[in-house]
Each structure stands twice: as C-alpha cells, then as structure tokens.
Short mmCIF file of N, CA and C in Angstrom, two decimals:
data_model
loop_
_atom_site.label_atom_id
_atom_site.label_comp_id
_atom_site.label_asym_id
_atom_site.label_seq_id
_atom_site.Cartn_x
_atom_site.Cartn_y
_atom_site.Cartn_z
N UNK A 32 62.12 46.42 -42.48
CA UNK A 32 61.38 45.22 -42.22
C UNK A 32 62.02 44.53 -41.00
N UNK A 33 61.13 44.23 -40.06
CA UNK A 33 61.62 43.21 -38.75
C UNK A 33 61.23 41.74 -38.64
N UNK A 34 62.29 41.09 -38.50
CA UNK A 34 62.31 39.96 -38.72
C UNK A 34 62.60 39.56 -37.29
N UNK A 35 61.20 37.82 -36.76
CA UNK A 35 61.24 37.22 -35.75
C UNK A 35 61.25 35.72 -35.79
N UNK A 36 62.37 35.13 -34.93
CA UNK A 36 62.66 34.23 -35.17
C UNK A 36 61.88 33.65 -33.44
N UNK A 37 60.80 32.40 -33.80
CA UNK A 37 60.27 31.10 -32.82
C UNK A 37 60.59 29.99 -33.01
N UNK A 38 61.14 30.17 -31.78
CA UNK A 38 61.87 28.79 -31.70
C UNK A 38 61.00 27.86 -30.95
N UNK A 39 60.85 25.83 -31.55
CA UNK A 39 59.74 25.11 -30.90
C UNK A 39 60.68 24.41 -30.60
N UNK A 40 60.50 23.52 -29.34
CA UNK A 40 61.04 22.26 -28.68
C UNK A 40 61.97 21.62 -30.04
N UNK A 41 63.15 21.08 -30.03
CA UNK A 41 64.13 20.36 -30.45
C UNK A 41 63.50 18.98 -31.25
N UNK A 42 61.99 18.91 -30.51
CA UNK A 42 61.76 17.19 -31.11
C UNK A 42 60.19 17.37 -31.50
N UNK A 43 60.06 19.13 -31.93
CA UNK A 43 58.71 19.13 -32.80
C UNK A 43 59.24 19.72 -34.08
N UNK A 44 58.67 18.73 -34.97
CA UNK A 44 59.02 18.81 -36.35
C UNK A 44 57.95 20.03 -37.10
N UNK A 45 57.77 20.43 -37.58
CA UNK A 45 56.79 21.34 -38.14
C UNK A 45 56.46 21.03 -40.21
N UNK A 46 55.08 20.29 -39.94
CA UNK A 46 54.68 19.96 -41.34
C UNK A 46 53.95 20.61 -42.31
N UNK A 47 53.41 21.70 -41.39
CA UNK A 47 52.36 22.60 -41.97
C UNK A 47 52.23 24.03 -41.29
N UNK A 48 52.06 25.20 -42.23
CA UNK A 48 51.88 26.25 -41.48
C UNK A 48 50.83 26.70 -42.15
N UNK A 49 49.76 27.66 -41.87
CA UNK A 49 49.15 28.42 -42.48
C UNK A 49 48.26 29.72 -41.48
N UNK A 50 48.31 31.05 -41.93
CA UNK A 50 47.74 32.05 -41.32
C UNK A 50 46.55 32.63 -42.07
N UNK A 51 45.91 32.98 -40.87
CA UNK A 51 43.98 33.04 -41.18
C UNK A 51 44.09 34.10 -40.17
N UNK A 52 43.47 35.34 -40.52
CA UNK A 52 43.24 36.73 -39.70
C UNK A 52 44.35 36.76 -38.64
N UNK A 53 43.97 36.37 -37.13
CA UNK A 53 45.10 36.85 -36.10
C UNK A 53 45.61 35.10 -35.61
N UNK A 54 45.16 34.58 -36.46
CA UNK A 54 45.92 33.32 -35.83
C UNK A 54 46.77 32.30 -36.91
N UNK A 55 47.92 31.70 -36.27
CA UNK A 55 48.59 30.44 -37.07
C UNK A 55 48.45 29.22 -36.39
N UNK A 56 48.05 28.31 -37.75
CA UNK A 56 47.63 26.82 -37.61
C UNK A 56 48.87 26.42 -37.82
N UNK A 57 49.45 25.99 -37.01
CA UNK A 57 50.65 25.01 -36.84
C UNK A 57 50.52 23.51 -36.85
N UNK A 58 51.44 22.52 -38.04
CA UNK A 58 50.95 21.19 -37.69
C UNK A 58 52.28 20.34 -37.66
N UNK A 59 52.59 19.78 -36.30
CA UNK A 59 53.19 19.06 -36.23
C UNK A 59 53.50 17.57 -36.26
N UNK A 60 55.05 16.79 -37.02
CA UNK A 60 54.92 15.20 -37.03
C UNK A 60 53.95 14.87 -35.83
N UNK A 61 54.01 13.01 -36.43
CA UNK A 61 53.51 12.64 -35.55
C UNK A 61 54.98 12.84 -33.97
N UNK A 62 54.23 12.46 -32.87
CA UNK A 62 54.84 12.44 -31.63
C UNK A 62 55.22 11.05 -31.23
N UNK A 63 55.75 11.23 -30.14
CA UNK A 63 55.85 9.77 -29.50
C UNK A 63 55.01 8.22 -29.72
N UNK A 64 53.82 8.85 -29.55
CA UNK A 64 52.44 8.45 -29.50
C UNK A 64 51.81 8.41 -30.45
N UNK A 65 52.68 8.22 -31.87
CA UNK A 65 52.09 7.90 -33.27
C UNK A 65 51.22 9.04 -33.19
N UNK A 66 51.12 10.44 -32.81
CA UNK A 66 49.64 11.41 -32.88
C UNK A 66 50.72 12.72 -33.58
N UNK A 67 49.90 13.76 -34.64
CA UNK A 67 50.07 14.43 -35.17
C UNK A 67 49.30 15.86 -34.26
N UNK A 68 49.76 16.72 -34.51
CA UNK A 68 49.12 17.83 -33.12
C UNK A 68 48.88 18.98 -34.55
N UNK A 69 47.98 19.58 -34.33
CA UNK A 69 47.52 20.64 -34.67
C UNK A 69 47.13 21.78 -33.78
N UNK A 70 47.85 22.96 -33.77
CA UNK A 70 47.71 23.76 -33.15
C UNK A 70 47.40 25.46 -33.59
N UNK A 71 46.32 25.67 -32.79
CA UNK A 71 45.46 27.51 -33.24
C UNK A 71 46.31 28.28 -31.96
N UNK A 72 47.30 29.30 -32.93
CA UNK A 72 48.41 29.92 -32.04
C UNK A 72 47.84 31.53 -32.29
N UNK A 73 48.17 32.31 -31.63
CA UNK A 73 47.98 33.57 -31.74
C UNK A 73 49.45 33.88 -32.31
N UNK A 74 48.23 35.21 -34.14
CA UNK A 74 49.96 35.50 -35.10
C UNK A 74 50.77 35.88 -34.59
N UNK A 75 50.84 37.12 -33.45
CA UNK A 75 51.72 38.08 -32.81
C UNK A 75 52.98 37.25 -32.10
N UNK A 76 52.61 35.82 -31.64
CA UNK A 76 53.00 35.52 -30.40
C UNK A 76 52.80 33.75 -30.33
N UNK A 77 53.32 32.56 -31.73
CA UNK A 77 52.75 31.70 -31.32
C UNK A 77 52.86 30.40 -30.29
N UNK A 78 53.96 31.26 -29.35
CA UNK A 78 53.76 30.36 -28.27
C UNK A 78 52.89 30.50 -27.78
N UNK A 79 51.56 31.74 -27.81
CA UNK A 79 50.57 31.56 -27.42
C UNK A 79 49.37 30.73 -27.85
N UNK A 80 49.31 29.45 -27.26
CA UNK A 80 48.35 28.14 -28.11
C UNK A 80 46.69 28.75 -27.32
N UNK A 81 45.72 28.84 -28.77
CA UNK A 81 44.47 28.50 -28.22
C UNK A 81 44.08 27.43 -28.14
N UNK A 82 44.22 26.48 -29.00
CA UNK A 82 44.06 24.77 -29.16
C UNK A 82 44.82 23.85 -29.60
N UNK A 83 44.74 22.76 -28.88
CA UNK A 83 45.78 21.96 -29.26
C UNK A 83 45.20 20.56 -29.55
N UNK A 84 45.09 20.15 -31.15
CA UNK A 84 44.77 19.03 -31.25
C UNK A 84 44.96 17.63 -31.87
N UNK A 85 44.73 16.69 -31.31
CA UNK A 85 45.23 15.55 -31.51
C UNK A 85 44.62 14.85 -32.85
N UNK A 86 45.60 14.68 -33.63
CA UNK A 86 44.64 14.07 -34.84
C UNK A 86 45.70 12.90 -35.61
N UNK A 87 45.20 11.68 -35.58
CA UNK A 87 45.56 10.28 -35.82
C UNK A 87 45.91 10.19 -36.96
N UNK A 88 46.54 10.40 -38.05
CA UNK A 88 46.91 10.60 -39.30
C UNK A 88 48.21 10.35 -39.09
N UNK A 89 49.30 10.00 -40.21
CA UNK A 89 50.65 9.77 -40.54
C UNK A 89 51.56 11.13 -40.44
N UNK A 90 50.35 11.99 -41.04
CA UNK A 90 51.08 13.21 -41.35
C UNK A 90 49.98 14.04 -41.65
N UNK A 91 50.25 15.53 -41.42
CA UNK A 91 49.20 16.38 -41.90
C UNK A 91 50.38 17.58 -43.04
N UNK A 92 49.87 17.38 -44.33
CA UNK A 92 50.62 17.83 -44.96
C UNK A 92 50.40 19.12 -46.07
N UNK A 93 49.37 19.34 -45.56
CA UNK A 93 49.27 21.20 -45.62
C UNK A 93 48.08 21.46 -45.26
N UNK A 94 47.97 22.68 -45.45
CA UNK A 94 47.03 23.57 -44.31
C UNK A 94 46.73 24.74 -45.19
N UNK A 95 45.02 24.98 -45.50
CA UNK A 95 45.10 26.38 -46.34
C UNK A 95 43.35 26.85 -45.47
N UNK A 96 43.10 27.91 -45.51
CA UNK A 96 41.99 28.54 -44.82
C UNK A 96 41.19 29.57 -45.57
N UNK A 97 40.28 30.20 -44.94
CA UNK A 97 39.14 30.94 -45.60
C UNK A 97 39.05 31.69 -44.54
N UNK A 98 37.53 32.65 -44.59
CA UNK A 98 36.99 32.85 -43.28
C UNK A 98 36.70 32.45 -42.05
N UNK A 99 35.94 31.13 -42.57
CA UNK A 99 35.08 30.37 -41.86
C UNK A 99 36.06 28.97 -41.17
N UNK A 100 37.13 28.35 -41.79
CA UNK A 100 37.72 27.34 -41.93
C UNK A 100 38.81 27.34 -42.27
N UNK A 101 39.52 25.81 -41.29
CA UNK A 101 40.78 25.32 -42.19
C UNK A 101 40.57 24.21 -43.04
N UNK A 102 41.29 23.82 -43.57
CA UNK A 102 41.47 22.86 -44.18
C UNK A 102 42.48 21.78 -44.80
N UNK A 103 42.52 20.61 -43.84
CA UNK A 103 44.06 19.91 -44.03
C UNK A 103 44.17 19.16 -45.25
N UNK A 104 45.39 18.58 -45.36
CA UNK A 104 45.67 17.13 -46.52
C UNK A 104 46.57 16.47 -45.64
N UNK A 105 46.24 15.52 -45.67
CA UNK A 105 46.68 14.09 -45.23
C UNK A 105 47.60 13.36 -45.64
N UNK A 106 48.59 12.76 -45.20
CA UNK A 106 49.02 11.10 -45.76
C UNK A 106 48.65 10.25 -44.59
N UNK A 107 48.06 9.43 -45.11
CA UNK A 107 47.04 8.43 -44.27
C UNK A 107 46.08 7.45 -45.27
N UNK A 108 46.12 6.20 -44.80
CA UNK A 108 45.51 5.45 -45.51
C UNK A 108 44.02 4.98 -45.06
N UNK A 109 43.27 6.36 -44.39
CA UNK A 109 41.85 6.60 -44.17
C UNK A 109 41.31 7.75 -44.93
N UNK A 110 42.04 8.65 -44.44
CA UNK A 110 41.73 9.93 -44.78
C UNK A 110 42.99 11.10 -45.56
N UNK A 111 41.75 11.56 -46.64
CA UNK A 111 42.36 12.54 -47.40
C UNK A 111 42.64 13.75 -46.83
N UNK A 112 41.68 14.10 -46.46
CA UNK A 112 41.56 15.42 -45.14
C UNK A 112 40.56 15.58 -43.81
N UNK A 113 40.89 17.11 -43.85
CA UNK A 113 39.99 17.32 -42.88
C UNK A 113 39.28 18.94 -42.69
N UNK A 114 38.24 19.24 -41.95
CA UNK A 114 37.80 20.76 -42.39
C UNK A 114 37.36 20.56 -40.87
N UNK A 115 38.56 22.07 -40.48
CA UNK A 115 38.12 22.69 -38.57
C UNK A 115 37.80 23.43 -39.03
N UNK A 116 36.60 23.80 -37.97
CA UNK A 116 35.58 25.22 -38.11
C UNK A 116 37.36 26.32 -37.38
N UNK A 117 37.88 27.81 -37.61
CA UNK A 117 38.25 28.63 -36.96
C UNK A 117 37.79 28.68 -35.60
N UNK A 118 36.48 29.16 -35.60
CA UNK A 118 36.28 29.44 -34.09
C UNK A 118 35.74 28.07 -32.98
N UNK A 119 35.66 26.92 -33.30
CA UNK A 119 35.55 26.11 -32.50
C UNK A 119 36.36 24.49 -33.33
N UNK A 120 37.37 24.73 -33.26
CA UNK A 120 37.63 23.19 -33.67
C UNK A 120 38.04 22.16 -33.22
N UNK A 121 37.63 21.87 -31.93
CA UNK A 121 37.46 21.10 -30.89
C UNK A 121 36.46 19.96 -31.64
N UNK A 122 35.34 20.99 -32.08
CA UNK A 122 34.10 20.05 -32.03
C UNK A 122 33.38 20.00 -33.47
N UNK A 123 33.72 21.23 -34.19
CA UNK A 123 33.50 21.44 -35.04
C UNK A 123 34.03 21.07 -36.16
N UNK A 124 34.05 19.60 -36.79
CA UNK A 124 35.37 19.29 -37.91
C UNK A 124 34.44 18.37 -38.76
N UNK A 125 35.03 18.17 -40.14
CA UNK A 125 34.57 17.07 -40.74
C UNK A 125 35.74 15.94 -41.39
N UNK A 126 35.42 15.12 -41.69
CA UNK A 126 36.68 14.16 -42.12
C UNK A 126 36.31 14.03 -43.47
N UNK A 127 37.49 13.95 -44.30
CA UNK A 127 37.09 13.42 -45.71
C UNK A 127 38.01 11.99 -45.96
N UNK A 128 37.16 11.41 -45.99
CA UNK A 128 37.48 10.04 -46.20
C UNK A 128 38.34 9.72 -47.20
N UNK A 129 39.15 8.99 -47.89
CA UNK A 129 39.47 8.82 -49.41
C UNK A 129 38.64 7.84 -49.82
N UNK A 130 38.52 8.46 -51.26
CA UNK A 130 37.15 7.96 -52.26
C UNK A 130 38.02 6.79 -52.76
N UNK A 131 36.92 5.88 -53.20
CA UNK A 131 37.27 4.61 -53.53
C UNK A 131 38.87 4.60 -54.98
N UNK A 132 39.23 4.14 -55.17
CA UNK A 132 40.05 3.68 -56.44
C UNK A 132 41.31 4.96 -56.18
N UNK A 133 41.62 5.52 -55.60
CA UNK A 133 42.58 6.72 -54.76
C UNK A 133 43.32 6.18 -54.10
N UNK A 134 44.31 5.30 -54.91
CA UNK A 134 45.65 5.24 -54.23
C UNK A 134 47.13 5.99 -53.99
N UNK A 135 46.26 7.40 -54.49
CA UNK A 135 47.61 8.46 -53.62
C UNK A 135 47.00 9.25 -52.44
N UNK A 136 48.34 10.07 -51.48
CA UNK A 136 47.98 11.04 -50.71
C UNK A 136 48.14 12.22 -51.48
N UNK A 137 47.28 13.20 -51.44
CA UNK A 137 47.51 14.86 -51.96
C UNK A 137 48.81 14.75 -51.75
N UNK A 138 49.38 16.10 -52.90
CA UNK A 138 50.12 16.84 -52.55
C UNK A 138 50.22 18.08 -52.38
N UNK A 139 48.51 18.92 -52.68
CA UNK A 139 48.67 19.56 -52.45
C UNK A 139 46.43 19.91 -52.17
N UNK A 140 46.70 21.46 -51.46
CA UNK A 140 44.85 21.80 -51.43
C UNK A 140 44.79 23.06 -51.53
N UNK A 141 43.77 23.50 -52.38
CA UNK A 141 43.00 24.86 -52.65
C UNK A 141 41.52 24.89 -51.95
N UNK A 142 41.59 25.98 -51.72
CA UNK A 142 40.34 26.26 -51.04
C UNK A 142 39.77 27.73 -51.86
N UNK A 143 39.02 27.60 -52.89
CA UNK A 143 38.66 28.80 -53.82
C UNK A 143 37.04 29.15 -53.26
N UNK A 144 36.50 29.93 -52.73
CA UNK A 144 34.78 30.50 -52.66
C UNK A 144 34.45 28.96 -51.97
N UNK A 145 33.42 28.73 -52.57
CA UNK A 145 32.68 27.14 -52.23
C UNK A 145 33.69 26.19 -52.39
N UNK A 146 34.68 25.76 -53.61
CA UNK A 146 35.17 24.93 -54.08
C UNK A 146 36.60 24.62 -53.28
N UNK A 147 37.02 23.26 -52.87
CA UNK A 147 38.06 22.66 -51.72
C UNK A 147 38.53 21.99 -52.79
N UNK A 148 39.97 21.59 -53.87
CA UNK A 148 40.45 21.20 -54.32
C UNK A 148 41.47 20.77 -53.82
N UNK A 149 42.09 18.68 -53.90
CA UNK A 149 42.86 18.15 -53.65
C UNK A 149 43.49 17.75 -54.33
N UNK A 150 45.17 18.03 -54.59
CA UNK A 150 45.65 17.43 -56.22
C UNK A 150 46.52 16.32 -55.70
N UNK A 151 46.37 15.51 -56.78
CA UNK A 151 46.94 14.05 -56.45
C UNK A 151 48.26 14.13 -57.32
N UNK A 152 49.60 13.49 -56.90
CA UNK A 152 50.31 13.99 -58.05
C UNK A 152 50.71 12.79 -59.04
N UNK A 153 49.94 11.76 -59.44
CA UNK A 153 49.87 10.85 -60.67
C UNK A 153 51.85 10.15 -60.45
N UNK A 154 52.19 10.18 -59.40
CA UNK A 154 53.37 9.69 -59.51
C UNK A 154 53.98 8.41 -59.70
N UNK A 155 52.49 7.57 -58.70
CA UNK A 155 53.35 5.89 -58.81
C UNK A 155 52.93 5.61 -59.77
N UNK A 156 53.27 4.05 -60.63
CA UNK A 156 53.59 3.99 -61.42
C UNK A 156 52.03 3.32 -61.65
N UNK A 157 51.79 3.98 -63.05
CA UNK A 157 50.93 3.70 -63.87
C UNK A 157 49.58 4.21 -63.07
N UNK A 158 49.97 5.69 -62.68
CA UNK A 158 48.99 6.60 -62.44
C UNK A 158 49.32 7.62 -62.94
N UNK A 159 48.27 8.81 -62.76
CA UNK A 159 48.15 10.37 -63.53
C UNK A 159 47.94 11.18 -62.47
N UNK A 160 47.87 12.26 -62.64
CA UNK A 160 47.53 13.31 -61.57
C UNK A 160 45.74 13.60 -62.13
N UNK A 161 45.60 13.95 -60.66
CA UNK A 161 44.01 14.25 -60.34
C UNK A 161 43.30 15.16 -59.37
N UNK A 162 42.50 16.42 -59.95
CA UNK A 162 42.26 16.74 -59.06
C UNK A 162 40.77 16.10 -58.47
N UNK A 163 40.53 16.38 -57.32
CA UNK A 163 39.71 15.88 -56.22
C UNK A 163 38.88 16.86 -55.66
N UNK A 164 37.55 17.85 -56.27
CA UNK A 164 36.36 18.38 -55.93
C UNK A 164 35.92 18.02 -54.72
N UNK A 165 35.48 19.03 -54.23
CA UNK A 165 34.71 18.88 -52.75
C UNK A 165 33.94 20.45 -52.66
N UNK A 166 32.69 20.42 -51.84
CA UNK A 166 32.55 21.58 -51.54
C UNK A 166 33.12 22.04 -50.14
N UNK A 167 32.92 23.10 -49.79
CA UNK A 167 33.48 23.69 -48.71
C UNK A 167 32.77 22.98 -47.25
N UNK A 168 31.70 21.96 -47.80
CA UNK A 168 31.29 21.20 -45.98
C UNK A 168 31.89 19.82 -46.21
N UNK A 169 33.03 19.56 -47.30
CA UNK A 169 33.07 18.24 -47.34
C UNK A 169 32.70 17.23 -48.02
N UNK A 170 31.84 17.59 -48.86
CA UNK A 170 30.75 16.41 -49.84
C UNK A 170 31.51 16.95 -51.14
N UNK A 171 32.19 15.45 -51.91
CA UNK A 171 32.59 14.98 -52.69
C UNK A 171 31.28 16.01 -53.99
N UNK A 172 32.48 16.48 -55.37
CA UNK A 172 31.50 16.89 -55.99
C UNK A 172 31.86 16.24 -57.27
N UNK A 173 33.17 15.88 -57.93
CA UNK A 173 33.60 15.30 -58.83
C UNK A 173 35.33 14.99 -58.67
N UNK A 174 35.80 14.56 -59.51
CA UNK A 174 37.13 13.62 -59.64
C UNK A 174 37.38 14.12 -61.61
N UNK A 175 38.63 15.00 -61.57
CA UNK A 175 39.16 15.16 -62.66
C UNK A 175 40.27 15.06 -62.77
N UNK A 176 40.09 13.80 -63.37
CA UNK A 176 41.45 13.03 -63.75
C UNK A 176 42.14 13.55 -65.06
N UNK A 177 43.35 14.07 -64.92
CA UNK A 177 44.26 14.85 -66.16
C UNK A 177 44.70 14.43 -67.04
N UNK A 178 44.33 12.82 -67.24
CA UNK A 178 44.69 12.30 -68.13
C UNK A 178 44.17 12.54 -69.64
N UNK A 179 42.77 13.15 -69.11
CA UNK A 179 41.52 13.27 -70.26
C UNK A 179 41.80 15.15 -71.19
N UNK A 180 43.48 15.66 -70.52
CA UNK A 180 43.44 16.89 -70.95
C UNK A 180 44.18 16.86 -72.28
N UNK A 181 44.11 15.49 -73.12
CA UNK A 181 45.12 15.70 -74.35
C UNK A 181 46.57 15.28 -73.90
N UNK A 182 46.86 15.13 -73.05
CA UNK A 182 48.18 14.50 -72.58
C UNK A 182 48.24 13.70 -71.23
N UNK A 183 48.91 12.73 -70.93
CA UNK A 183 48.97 12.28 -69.34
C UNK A 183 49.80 13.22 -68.69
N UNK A 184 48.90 13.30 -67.39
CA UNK A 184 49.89 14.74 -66.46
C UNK A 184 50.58 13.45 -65.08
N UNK A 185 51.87 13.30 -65.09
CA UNK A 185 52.57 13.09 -64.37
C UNK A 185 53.10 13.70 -62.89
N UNK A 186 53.55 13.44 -62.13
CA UNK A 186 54.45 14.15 -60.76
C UNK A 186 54.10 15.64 -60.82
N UNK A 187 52.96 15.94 -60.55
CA UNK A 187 51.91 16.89 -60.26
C UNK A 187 53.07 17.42 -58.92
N UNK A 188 53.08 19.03 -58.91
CA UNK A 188 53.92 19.08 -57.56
C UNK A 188 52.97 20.06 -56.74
N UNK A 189 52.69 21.46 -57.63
CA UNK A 189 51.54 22.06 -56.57
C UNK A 189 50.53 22.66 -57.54
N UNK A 190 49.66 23.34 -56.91
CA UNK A 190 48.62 24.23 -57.80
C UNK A 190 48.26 25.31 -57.24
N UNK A 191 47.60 26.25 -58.05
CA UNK A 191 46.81 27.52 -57.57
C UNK A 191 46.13 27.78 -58.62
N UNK A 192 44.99 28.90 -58.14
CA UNK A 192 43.92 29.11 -58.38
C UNK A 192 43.85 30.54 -58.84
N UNK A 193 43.45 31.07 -60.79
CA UNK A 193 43.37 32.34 -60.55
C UNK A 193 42.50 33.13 -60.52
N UNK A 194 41.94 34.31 -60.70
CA UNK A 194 40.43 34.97 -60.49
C UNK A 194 39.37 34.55 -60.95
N UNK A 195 39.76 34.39 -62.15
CA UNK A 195 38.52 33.83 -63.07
C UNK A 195 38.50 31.91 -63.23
N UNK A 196 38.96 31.61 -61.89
CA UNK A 196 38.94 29.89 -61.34
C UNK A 196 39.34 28.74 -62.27
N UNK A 197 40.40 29.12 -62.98
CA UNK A 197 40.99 28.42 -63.56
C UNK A 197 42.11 27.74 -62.56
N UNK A 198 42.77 26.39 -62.93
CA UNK A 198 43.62 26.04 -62.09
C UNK A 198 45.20 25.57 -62.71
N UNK A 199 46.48 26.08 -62.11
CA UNK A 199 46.71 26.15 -62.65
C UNK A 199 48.05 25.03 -61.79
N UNK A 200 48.64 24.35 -62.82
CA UNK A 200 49.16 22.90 -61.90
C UNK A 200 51.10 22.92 -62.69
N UNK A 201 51.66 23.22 -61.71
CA UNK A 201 52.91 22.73 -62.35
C UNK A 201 53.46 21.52 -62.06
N UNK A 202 54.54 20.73 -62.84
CA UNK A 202 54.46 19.15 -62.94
C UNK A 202 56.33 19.40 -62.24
N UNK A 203 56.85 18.02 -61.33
CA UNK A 203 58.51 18.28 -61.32
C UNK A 203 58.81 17.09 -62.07
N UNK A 204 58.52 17.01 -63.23
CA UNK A 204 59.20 16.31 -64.87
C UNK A 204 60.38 16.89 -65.42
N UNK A 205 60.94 16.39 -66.29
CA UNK A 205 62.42 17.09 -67.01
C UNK A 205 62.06 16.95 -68.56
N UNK A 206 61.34 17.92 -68.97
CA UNK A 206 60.95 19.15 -68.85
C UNK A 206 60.24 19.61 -67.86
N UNK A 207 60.22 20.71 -66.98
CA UNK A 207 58.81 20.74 -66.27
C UNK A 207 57.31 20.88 -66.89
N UNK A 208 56.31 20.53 -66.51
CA UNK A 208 54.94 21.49 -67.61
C UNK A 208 54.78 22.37 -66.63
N UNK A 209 53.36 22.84 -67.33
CA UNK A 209 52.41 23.70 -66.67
C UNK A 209 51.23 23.35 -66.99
N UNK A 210 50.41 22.96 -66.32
CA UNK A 210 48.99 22.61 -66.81
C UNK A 210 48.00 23.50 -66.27
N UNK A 211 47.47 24.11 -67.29
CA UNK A 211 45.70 25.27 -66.89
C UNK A 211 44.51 24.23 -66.91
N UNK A 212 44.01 24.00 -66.27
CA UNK A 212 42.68 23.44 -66.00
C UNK A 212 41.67 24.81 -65.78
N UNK A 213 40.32 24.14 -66.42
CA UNK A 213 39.44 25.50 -66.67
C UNK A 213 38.54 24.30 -67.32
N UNK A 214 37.23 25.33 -67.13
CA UNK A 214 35.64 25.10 -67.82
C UNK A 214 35.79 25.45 -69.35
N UNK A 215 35.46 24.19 -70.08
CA UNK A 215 35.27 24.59 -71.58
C UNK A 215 33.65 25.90 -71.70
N UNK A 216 32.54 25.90 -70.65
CA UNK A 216 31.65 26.12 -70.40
C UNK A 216 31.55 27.36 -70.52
N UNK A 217 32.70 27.90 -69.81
CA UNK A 217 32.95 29.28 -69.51
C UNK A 217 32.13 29.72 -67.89
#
C-alpha cells in the first residue's frame, strides 16, 4: 500500500473532506474574511482545484455525496445546509434553511437513495437528539425527534445508514447507547 501525504498552506484549516468518483470536496475554516471555501479538487492530485467556493457560514462541518451531489452541514445561525450539483456548483446549489424551533447545528448528514438526513445531537440543555428529513432537492419531509423512542436520546455523536434503511445513531454518554431508528411499517 502507498501512502501520500498533501500538504495545504500553514493557515488553511481543513473542516471537511469527502470523495465522489474522481474528485475531493475539500472544506475549509472560515478565512480572513469571515468566508468558509469549498473546494472540487481532482482525487489523484488535489492541488489540482476545479472550483473554488465562497460560502458565508461559521463553519461547514461535513460533507457526504451521491452521484448527482454534495451535500453540506453547517454551524450557522441561517442555515442547516447546503446541496452543490457535482458537475456545476457554481450555480447549481440549494440552501436549507433551519426549520423553525431548531436550536442546534447538525452533527452529523446521511445522504441514503432520495432521503438527506441531518442529526441534531440533543446536547444543550433541555434538548434531545433529532433527526431532520429532507429529500434529495432540499424540501423538508419530516422532523423525528428521539425522544418519542421510549427513552430521551442525548449527545447524539454520529449516524449511518444500513441496507434495509434503518438508522443507526451512537450517543457520547457514560454509558454510551446505540440507537436503531427504523419504520414500524416495514
């Protein structure tokens, strides 16, 4: 196995990585200029930048993709995220606003088929963890709050998603949990 080490400027912080076919989405702190940069690098080589973009947020704090799309999480007290088209995201983006009564930032996002999941991690005080439905263009589809699973789910840390779209959420509590979220429906 060969291992390569890229090295970025001394005073770019790196908040987010994620790889989609031949390219890495790189997201860096904000800059000088209060601005957060997002950048479409070629995998082989990513000092090679295809785009470089400027996006007004506190922080962009992860990055997960599909075919078609990326898809950020935020800390920002506008926006939860955001969805760049791959091949044009200059122009091609949508914003997701935060929905009313959402006083956390994600900590974390899934992107399963249609379904864009944002988990909230119920940390400050006298909140729960929640996940946050969306479809894949952005439009809000529901809000499932974990409180309603038979127990309050606390300091939510990340999640994933398994074949049959269940979700599955570990907590950093002492004990830790594990929480499965799933359709009673089937």
């Amino acid at each position: 196995m060969t291992v390569r080490r890229f090295d970025f400027s001394s005073n770019e912080k790196i908040t987010a990585l994620c790889v989609t076919g031949n390219f890495v989405w790189t997201a860096f702190n904000q800059n000088s200029d209060g601005i957060c940069i997002l950048e479409k690098q070629f995998v082989s080589q990513p000092d090679q930048v295809f785009f470089s973009i400027d996006v007004e947020v506190d922080k962009i704090l992860k990055i997960v993709g599909d075919d078609d799309n990326i898809y950020t999480a935020y800390q920002d007290d506008s926006f939860l995220g955001e969805i760049f088209s791959i091949l044009n995201p200059l122009t091609s983006t949508t914003s997701i606003a935060i929905p009313s009564g959402i006083t956390e930032y994600p900590i974390d996002i899934f992107v399963d088929g249609l379904d864009l999941w944002f988990l909230l991690p119920g940390s400050l005080s006298g909140t729960n963890a929640k996940l946050l439905k969306y479809d894949t263009d952005g439009s809000f589809q529901e809000e499932v709050d974990l409180s309603k699973s038979g127990s309050i789910v606390n300091d939510a840390q990340s999640m994933t998603i398994d074949t049959i779209g269940d979700i599955w959420i570990v907590t950093n509590t002492d004990p830790s949990n594990v929480v499965r979220v799933y359709e009673l429906s089937g």
